[in-house]
Coordinates of C-alpha atoms in Angstrom, one line a residue:
X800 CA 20.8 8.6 22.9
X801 CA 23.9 10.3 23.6
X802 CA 27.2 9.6 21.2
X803 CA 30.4 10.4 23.4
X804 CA 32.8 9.9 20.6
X805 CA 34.9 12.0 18.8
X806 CA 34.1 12.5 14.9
X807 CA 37.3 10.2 13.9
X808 CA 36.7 7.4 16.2
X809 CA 33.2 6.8 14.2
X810 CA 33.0 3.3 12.9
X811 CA 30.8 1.7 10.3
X812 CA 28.2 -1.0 11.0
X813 CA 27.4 -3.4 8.5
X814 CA 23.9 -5.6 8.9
X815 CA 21.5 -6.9 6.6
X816 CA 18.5 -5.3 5.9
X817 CA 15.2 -7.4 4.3
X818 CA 18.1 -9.7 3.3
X819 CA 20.7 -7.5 1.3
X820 CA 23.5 -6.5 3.0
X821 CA 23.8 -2.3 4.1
X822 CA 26.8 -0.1 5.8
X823 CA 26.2 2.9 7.7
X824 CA 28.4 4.9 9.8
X825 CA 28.0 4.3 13.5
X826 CA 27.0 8.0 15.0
X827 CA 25.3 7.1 17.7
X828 CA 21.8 7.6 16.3
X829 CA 19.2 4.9 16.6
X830 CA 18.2 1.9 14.2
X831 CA 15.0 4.3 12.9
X832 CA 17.3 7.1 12.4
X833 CA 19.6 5.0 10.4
X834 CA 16.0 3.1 8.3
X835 CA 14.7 6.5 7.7
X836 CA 17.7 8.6 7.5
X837 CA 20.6 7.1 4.8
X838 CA 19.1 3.9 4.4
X839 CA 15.4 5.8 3.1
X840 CA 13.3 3.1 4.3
X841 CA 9.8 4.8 4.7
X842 CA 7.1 2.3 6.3
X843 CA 9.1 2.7 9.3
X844 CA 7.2 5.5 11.4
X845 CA 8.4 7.9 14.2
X846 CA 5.3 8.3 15.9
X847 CA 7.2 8.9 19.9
X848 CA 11.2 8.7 18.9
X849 CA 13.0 8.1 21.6
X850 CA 10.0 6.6 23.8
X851 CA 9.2 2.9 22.5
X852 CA 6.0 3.2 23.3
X853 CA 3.6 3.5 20.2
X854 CA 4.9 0.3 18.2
X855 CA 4.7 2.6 14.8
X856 CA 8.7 1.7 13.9
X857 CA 8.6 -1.9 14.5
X858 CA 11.4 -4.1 12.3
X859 CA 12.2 -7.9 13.4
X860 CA 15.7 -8.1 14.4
X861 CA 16.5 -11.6 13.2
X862 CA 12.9 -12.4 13.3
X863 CA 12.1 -10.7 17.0
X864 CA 9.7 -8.1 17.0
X865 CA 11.6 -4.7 18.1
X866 CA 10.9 -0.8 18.1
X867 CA 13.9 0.5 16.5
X868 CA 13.6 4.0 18.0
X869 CA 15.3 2.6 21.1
X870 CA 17.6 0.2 19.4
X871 CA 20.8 1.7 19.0
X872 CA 22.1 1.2 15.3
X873 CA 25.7 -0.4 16.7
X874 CA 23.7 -2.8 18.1
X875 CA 22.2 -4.6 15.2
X876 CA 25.7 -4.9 13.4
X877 CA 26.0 -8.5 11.7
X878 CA 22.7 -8.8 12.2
X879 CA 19.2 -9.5 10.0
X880 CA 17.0 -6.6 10.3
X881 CA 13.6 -6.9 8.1
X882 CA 11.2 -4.1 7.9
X883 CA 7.5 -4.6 5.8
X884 CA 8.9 -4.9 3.1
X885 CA 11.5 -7.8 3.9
X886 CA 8.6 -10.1 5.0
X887 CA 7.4 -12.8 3.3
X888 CA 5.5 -12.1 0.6
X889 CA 2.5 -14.3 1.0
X890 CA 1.8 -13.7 4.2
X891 CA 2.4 -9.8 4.0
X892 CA 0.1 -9.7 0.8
X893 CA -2.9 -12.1 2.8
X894 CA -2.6 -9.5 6.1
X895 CA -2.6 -6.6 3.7
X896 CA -5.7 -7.8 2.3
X897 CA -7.2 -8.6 5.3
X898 CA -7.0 -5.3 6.7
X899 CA -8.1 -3.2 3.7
X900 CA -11.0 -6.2 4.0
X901 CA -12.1 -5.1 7.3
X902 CA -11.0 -1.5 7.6
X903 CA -8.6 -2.4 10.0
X904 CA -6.5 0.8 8.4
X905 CA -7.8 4.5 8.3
X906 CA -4.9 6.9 8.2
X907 CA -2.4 4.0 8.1
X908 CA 0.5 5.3 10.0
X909 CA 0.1 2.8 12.8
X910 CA -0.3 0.3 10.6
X911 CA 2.9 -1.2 8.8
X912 CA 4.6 -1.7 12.4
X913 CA 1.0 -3.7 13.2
X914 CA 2.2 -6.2 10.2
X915 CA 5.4 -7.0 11.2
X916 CA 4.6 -7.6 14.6
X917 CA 1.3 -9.7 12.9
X918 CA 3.6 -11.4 10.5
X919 CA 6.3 -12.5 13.3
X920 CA 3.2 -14.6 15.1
X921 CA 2.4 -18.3 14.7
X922 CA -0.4 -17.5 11.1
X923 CA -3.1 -19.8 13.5
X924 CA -2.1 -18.0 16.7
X925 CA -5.5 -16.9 18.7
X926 CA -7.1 -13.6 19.4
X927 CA -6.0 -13.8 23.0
X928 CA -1.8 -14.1 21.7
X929 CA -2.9 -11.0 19.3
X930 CA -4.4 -8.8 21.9
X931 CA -1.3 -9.5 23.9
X932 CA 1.3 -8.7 20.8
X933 CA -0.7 -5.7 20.2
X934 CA 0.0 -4.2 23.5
X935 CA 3.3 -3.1 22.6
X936 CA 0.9 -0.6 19.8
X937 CA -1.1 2.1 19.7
X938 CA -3.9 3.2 17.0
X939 CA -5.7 5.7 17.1
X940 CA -8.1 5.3 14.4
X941 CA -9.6 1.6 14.3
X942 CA -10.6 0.8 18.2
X943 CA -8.5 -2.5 17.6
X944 CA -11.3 -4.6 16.7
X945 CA -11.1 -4.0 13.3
X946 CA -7.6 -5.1 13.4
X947 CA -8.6 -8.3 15.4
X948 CA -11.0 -9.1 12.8
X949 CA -8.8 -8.9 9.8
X950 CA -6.5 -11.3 12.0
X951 CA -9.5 -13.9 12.3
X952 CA -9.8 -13.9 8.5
X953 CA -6.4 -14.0 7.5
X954 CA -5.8 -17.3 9.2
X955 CA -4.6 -20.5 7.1
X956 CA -8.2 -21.6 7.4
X957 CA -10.2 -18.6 7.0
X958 CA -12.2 -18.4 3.6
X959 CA -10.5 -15.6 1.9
X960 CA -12.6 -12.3 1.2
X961 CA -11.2 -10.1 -1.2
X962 CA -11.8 -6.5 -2.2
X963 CA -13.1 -7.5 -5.8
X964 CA -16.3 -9.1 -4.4
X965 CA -18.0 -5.8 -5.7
X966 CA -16.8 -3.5 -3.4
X967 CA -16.1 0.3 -4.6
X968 CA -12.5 2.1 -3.5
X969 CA -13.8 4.9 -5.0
X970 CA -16.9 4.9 -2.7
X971 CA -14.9 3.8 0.1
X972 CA -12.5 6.8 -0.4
X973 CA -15.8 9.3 -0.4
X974 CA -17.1 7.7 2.8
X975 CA -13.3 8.4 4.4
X976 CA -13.1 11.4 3.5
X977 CA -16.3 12.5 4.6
X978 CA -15.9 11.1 8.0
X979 CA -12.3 12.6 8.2
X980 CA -13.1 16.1 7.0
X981 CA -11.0 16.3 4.0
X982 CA -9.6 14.1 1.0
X983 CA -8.5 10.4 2.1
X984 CA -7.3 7.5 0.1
X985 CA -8.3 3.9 0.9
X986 CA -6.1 0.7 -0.3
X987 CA -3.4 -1.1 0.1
X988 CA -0.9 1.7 -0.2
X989 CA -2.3 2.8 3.5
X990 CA -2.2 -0.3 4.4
X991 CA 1.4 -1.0 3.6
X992 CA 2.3 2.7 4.6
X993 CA 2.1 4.6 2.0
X994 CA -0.3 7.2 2.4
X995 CA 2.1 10.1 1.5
X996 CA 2.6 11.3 4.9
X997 CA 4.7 14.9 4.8
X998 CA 8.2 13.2 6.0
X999 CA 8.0 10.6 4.4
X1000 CA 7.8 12.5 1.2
X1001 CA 10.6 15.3 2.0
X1002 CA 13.8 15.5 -0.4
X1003 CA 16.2 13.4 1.0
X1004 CA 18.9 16.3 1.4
X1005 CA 16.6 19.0 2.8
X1006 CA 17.7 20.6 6.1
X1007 CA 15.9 19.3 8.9
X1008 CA 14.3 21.4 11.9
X1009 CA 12.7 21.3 15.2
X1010 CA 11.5 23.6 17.6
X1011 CA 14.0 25.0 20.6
X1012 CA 12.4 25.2 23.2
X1013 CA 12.2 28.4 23.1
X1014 CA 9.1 29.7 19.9
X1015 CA 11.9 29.4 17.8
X1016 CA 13.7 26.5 15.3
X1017 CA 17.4 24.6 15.6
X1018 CA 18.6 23.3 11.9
X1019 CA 20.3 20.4 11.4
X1020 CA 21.5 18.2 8.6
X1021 CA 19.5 14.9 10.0
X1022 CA 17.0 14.7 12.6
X1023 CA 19.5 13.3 15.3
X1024 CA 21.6 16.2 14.8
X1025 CA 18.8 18.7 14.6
X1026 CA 17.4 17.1 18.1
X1027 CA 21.0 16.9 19.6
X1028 CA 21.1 20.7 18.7
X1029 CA 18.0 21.7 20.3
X1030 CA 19.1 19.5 23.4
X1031 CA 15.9 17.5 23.4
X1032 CA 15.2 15.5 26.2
X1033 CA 12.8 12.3 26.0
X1034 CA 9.8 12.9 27.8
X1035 CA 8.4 11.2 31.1
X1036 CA 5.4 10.2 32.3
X1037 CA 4.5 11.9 35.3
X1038 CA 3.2 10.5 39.1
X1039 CA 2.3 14.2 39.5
X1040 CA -2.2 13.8 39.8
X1041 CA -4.8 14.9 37.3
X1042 CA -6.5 18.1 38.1
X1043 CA -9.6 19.1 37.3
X1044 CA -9.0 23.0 36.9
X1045 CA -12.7 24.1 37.2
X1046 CA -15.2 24.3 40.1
X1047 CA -18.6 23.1 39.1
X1048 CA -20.8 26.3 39.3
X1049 CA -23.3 27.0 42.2
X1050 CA -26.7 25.8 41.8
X1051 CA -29.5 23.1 42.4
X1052 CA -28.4 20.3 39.7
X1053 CA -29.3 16.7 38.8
X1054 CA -26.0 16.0 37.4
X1055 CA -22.4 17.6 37.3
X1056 CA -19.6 16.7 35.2
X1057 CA -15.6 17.9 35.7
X1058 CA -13.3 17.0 33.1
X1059 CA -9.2 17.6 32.8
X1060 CA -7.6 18.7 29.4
X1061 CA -7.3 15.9 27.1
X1062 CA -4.4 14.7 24.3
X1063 CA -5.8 14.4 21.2
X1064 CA -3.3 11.8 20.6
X1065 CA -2.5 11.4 16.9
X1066 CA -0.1 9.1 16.2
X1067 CA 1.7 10.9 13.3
X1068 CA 3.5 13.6 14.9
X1069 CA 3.0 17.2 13.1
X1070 CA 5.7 17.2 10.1
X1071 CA 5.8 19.9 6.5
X1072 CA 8.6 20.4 4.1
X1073 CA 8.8 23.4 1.9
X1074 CA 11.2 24.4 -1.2
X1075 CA 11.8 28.1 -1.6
X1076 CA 9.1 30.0 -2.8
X1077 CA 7.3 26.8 -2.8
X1078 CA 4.1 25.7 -1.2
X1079 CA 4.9 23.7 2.3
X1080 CA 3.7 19.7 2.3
X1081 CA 0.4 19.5 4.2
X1082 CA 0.5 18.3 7.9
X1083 CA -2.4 16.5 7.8
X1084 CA -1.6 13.4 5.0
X1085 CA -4.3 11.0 5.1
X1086 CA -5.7 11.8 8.5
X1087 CA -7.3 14.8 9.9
X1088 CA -5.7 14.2 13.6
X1089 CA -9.5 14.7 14.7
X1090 CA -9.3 18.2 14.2
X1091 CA -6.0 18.8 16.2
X1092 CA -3.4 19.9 13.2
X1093 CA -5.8 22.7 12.1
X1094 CA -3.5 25.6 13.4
X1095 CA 0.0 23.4 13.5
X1096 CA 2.8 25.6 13.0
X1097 CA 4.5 23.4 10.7
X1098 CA 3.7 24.5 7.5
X1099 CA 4.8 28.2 8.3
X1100 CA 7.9 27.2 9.9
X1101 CA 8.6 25.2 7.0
X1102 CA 7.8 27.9 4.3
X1103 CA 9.5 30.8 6.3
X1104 CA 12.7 28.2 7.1
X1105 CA 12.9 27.6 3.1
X1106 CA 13.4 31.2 2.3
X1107 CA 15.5 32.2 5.1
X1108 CA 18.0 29.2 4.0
X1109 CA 17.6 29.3 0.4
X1110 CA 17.0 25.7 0.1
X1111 CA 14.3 22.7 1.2
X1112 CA 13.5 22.6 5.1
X1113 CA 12.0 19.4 6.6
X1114 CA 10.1 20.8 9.7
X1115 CA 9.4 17.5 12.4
X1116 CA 7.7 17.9 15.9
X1117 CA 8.6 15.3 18.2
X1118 CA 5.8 13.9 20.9
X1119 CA 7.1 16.1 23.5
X1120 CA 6.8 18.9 21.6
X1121 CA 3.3 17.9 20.1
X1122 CA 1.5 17.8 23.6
X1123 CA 3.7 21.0 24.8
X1124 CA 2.7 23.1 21.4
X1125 CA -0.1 21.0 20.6
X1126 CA -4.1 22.4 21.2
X1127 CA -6.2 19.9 23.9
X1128 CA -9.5 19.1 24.4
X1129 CA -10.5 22.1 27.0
X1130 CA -11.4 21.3 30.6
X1131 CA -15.1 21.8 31.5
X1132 CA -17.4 21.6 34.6
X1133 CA -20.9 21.9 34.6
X1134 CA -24.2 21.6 36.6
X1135 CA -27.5 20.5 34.7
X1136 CA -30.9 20.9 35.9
X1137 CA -34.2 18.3 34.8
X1138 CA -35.3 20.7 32.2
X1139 CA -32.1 20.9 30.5
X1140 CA -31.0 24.6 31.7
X1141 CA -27.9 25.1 34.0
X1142 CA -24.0 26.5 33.8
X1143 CA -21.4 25.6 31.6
X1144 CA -17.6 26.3 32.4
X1145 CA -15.2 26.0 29.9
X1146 CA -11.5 27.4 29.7
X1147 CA -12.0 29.7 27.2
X1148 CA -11.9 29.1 24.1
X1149 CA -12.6 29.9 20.6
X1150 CA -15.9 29.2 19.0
X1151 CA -16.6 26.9 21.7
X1152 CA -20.0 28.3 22.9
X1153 CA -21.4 28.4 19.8
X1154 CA -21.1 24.8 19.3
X1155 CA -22.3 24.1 22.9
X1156 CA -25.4 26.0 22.2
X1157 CA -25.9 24.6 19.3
X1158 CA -26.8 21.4 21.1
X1159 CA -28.2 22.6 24.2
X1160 CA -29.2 26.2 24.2
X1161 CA -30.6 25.7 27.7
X1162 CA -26.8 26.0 29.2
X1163 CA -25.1 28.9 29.9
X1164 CA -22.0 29.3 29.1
X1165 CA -19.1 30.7 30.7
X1166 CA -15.6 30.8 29.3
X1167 CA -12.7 31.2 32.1
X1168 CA -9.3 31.7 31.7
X1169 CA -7.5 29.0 33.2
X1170 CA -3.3 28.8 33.4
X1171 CA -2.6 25.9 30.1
X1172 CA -1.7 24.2 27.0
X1173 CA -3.5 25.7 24.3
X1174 CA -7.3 24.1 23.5
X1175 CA -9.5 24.3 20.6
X1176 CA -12.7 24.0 19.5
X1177 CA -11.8 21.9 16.2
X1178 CA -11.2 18.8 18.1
X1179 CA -13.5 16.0 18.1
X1180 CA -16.7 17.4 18.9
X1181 CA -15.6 19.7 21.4
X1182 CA -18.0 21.5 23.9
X1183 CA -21.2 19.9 22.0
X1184 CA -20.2 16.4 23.0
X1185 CA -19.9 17.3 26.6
X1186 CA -23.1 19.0 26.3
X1187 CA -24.4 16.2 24.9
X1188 CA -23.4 13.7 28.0
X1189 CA -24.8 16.8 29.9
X1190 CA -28.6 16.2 28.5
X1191 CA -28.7 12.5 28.6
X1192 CA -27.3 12.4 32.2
X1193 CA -30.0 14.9 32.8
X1194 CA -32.8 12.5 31.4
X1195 CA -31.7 9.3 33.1
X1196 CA -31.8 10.6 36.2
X1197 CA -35.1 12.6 35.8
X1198 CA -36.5 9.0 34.0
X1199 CA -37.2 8.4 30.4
X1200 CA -39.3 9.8 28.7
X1201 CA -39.5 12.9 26.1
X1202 CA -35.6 15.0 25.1
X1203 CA -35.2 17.2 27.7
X1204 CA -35.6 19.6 26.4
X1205 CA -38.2 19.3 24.3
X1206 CA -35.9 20.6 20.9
X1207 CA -32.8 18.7 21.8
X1208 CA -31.2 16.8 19.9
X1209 CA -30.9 13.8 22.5
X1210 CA -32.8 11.2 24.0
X1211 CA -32.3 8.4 26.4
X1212 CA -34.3 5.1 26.8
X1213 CA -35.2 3.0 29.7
X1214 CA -32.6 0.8 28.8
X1215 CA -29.7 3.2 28.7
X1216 CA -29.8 3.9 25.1
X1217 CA -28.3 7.2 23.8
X1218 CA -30.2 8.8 20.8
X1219 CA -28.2 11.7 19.4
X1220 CA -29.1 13.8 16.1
X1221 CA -26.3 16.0 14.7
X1222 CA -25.6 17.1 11.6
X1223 CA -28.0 14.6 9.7
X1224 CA -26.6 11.7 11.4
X1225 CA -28.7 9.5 13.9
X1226 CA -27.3 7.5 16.2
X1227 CA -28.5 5.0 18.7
X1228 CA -25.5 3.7 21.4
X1229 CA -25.5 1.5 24.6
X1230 CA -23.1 0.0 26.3
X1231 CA -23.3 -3.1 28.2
X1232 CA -21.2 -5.7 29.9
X1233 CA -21.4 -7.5 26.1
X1234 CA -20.3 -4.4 24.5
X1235 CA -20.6 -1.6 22.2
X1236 CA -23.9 -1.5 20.0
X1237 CA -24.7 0.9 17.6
X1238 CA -27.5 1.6 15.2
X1239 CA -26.0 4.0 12.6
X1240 CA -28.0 6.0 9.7
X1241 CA -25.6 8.5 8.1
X1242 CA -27.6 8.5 4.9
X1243 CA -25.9 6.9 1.6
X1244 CA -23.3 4.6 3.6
X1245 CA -21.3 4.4 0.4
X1246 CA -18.9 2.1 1.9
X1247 CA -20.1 -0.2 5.2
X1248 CA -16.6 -1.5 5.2
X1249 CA -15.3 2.3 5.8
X1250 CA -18.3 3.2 8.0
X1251 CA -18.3 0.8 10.2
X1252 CA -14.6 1.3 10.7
X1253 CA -15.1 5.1 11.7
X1254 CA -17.7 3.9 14.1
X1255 CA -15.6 1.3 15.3
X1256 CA -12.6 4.1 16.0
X1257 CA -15.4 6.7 17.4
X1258 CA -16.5 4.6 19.7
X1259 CA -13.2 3.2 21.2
X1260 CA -12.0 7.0 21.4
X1261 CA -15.2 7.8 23.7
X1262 CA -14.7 4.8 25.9
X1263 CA -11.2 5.7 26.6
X1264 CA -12.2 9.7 27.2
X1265 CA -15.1 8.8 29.4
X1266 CA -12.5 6.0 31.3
X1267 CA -8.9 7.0 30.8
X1268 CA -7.8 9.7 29.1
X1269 CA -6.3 13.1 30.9
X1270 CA -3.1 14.5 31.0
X1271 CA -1.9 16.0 34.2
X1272 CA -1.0 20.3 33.7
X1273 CA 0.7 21.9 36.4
X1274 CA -0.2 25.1 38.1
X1275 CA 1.4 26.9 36.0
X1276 CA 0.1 25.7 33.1
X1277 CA 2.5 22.9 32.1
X1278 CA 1.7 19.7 30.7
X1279 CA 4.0 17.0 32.4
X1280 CA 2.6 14.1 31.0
X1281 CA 4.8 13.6 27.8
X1282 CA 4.8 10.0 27.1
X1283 CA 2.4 8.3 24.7
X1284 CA 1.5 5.9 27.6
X1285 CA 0.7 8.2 29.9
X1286 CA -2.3 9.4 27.6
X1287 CA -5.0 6.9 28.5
X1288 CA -5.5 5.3 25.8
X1289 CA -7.5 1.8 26.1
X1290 CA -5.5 -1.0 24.5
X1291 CA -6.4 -4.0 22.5
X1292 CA -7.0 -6.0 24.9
X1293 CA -9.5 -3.1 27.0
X1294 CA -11.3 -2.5 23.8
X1295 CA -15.2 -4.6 24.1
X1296 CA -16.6 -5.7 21.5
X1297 CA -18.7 -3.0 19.2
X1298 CA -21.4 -4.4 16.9
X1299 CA -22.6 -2.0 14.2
X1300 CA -25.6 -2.1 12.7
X1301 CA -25.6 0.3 9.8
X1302 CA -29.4 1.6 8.8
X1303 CA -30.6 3.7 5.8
X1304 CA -29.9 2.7 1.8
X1305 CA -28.3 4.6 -1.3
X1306 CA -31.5 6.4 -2.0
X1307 CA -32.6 7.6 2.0
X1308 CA -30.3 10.6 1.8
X1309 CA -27.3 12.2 0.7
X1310 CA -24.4 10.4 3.0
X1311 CA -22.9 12.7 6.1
X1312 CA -20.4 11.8 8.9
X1313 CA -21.4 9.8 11.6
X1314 CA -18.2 9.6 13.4
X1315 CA -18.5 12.7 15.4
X1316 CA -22.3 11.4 16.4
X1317 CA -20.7 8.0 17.3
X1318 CA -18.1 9.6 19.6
X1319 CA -20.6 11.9 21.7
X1320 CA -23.5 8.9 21.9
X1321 CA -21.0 6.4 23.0
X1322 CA -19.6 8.9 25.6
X1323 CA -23.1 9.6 26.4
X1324 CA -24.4 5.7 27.2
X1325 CA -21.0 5.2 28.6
X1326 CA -21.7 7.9 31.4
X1327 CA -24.9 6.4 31.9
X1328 CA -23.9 2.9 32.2
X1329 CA -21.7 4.6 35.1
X1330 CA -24.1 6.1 36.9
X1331 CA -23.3 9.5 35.8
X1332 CA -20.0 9.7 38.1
X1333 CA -18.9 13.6 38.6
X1334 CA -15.2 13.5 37.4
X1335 CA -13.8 12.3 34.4
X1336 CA -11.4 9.8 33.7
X1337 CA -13.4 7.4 35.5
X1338 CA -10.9 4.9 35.8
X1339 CA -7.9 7.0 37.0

């Protein structure tokens, strides 16, 4: 959004905002530049700014649901604008409640643009109108249907369920944070937004940067100005193909698998803040971005930007620059034999044949240097999921019968059922033209509520891997994909139905993650359900 302008022709615009009346100064920026910028309204997330496309910033301009990362602040003048908090009070407080019911929020960035769009709809609308509203959203966490059930029991007629019916939030906040791998909070403050993400907790006059372009970081007093410095450009979506970068090795194999590097696809962008001589604001908030912040450059920038200035910096990656900088799920290819031995290719990659073999010992691994964005082994499961799709498409086709081999930690039934055992957690998955199903023991479940969620969320993140998700890289090594969209991710309305069915009580064992084991049995039985096709996406 370009302002062509000169400094002294700037004009004010006065609208009203969750029904008091505001003035900013017309500069050109956006309506979400103006709500989080001087106006410091917070449940308003930047989770693509400028692209429209992830739903986080969602306000109702009078009463229409609209991303204001696209709506230019000038154009809202005399106009009602009501963010979460503007909305009525009833019905926020009975969707609120419905969600934290359901654990239709993890991380709860996604979530406060989910209400308002929620609270715009007729309260006894069906699921059908919802999956439709909800395509204008992304959420990474929840696999939708979470969210789709919280609707169901917040209709008018719906008998309320409330989180005082004996249900623990401190037990639900140790079950979140052992399946996000670090300390989570569980309420309503995610669910309204409040989950202290990193901006939305930076002082309101710290100096803002992003990176150039170039390894290094343009200052500005507000984000527009920072972005306008560093020339930013909103990203495309490219009609450029997928590649798969890596041959499948020679040799005599039941099954091969290819796969493309793959978006983690966080929703909250990569952000820190830092004081001089101070300690910068964590990236991660209430999420772990499924391993994908672990090395973001953020915090550094922010501490090193603080000293140089002498005062607070405010460091903020926009999408384009999360999947340029950003680490990716690495590219494989791979050839398995019946007994579980054969070749693993894998761009190289840190750590990432020790958790292959860690699974399957029987492949070989072989790390190759392949022109790309930078991958890691932190993400989701990486390498040992693959390997486990690997050993159950290897048993289906040899027939059921005993692990192959006999010390993995897989197994695959007749009926296309995926056994994996990982890291104390067992987990049964098939999927069918019903839907997900799952048999879950991850020892003390603590929470179901929370469990079931993270299983919920797993299991929509392997279905869209195995069916959808790639980004395409250039020869050179350049992602070009740089739109949310363009990631794969399955929408509401893709997203089957996933029953649960959570096994083992508070004294079977100490409680573990099961999300991890989730993703890569899913992934597994989806791939089997298939027919073990060669290339991944599936769908694209």
């Amino acid at each position: 959004m370009v302002d062509d302008r000169r400094e002294g022709e700037r004009e004010s615009v006065e609208f009203e905002l969750d029904g008091v009346p505001v003035t900013v100064d017309d500069d050109g920026s956006s309506l979400l530049d103006a709500l989080r910028g001087p106006l410091g309204v917070r449940s308003v997330k930047d989770g693509c700014s400028p692209q429209g496309q992830c739903g986080c910033c969602t306000v109702l301009i009078d009463g229409a649901p609209r991303v204001s990362c696209v709506t230019p602040t000038r154009r809202v003048a005399g106009r009602s604008v009501t963010t979460l908090a503007g909305l009525d009070g009833g019905r926020r407080d009975v969707l609120a409640g419905a969600f934290l019911d359901a654990g239709a929020s993890q991380c709860g960035f996604c979530t406060p643009g989910i209400l308002v769009r929620l609270a715009a709809l007729d309260p006894a609308a069906p699921v059908a109108t919802v999956e439709r509203a909800l395509a204008a959203h992304l959420c990474r966490c929840t696999g939708w249907r979470t969210i789709l059930e919280a609707w169901d029991a917040a209709r008018p007629t719906a008998t309320p369920v409330t989180v005082a019916s004996g249900r623990s939030l401190v037990a639900a906040r140790e079950r979140a944070s052992i399946e996000g791998g670090g300390p989570q909070d569980v309420g309503l403050d995610v669910v309204l937004g409040r989950a202290r993400f990193a901006d939305d907790t930076a002082p309101a006059d710290a100096l803002v940067a992003v990176p150039d372009g170039s390894g290094g970081w343009v200052t500005g007093e507000t984000l527009a100005e920072a972005r306008r410095a560093a020339g930013k450009v909103q990203g495309r979506r490219t009609t450029a193909a997928l590649r798969h970068p890596i041959e499948v090795p020679d040799g005599d194999w039941l099954v091969t698998l290819r796969t493309s590097w793959v978006e983690p696809a966080y929703l909250e962008t990569d952000a820190s803040w830092c004081v001089p001589g101070g300690e910068p604001a964590s990236p991660l908030a209430n999420g772990g971005a499924f391993g994908a912040k672990v090395d973001s450059p953020a915090p550094a920038a922010a501490r090193a930007l603080a000293d140089q200035h002498g005062r607070a910096v405010r460091v903020v990656l926009a999408r384009e620059d999360v999947v340029r900088l950003g680490p990716k799920r690495p590219p494989v290819a791979a050839g398995i034999a019946a007994d579980g031995s054969g070749v693993l290719r894998v761009v190289r990659t840190s750590g990432i044949a020790q958790a292959i073999a860690a699974i399957a010992p029987g492949l070989v691994v072989e790390e190759v240097e392949v022109a790309g964005p930078p991958t890691s082994a932190a993400i989701r499961a990486a390498g040992w999921a693959e390997a486990v799709v690997l050993l159950a498409g290897a048993q289906h086709r040899a027939g059921a019968g005993p692990p192959v081999p006999a010390h993995s930690a897989v197994a695959v039934s007749p009926d296309g059922t995926v056994e994996v055992h990982v890291a104390g957690a067992l987990v049964r998955a098939r999927v069918d033209g019903v839907g997900v199903h799952l048999r879950v023991n991850a020892g003390d479940p603590l929470d179901e509520v929370v469990l079931r969620s993270y299983c919920v969320g797993a299991a929509h993140m392997a279905l869209s891997w195995v069916r959808r998700e790639a980004i395409a890289v250039d020869v050179a090594g350049e992602p070009l994909d740089l739109t949310i969209r363009s990631f794969g991710i399955l929408r509401a309305a893709d997203m089957p139905a996933v029953e649960v069915e959570i096994v083992g009580g508070r004294a079977s064992a100490p409680p573990v993650a099961a999300g991890d084991a989730v993703f890569a049995a899913v992934a597994a039985a989806e791939w089997v359900g298939q027919g073990c096709p060669p290339e991944w996406p599936t769908d694209r």
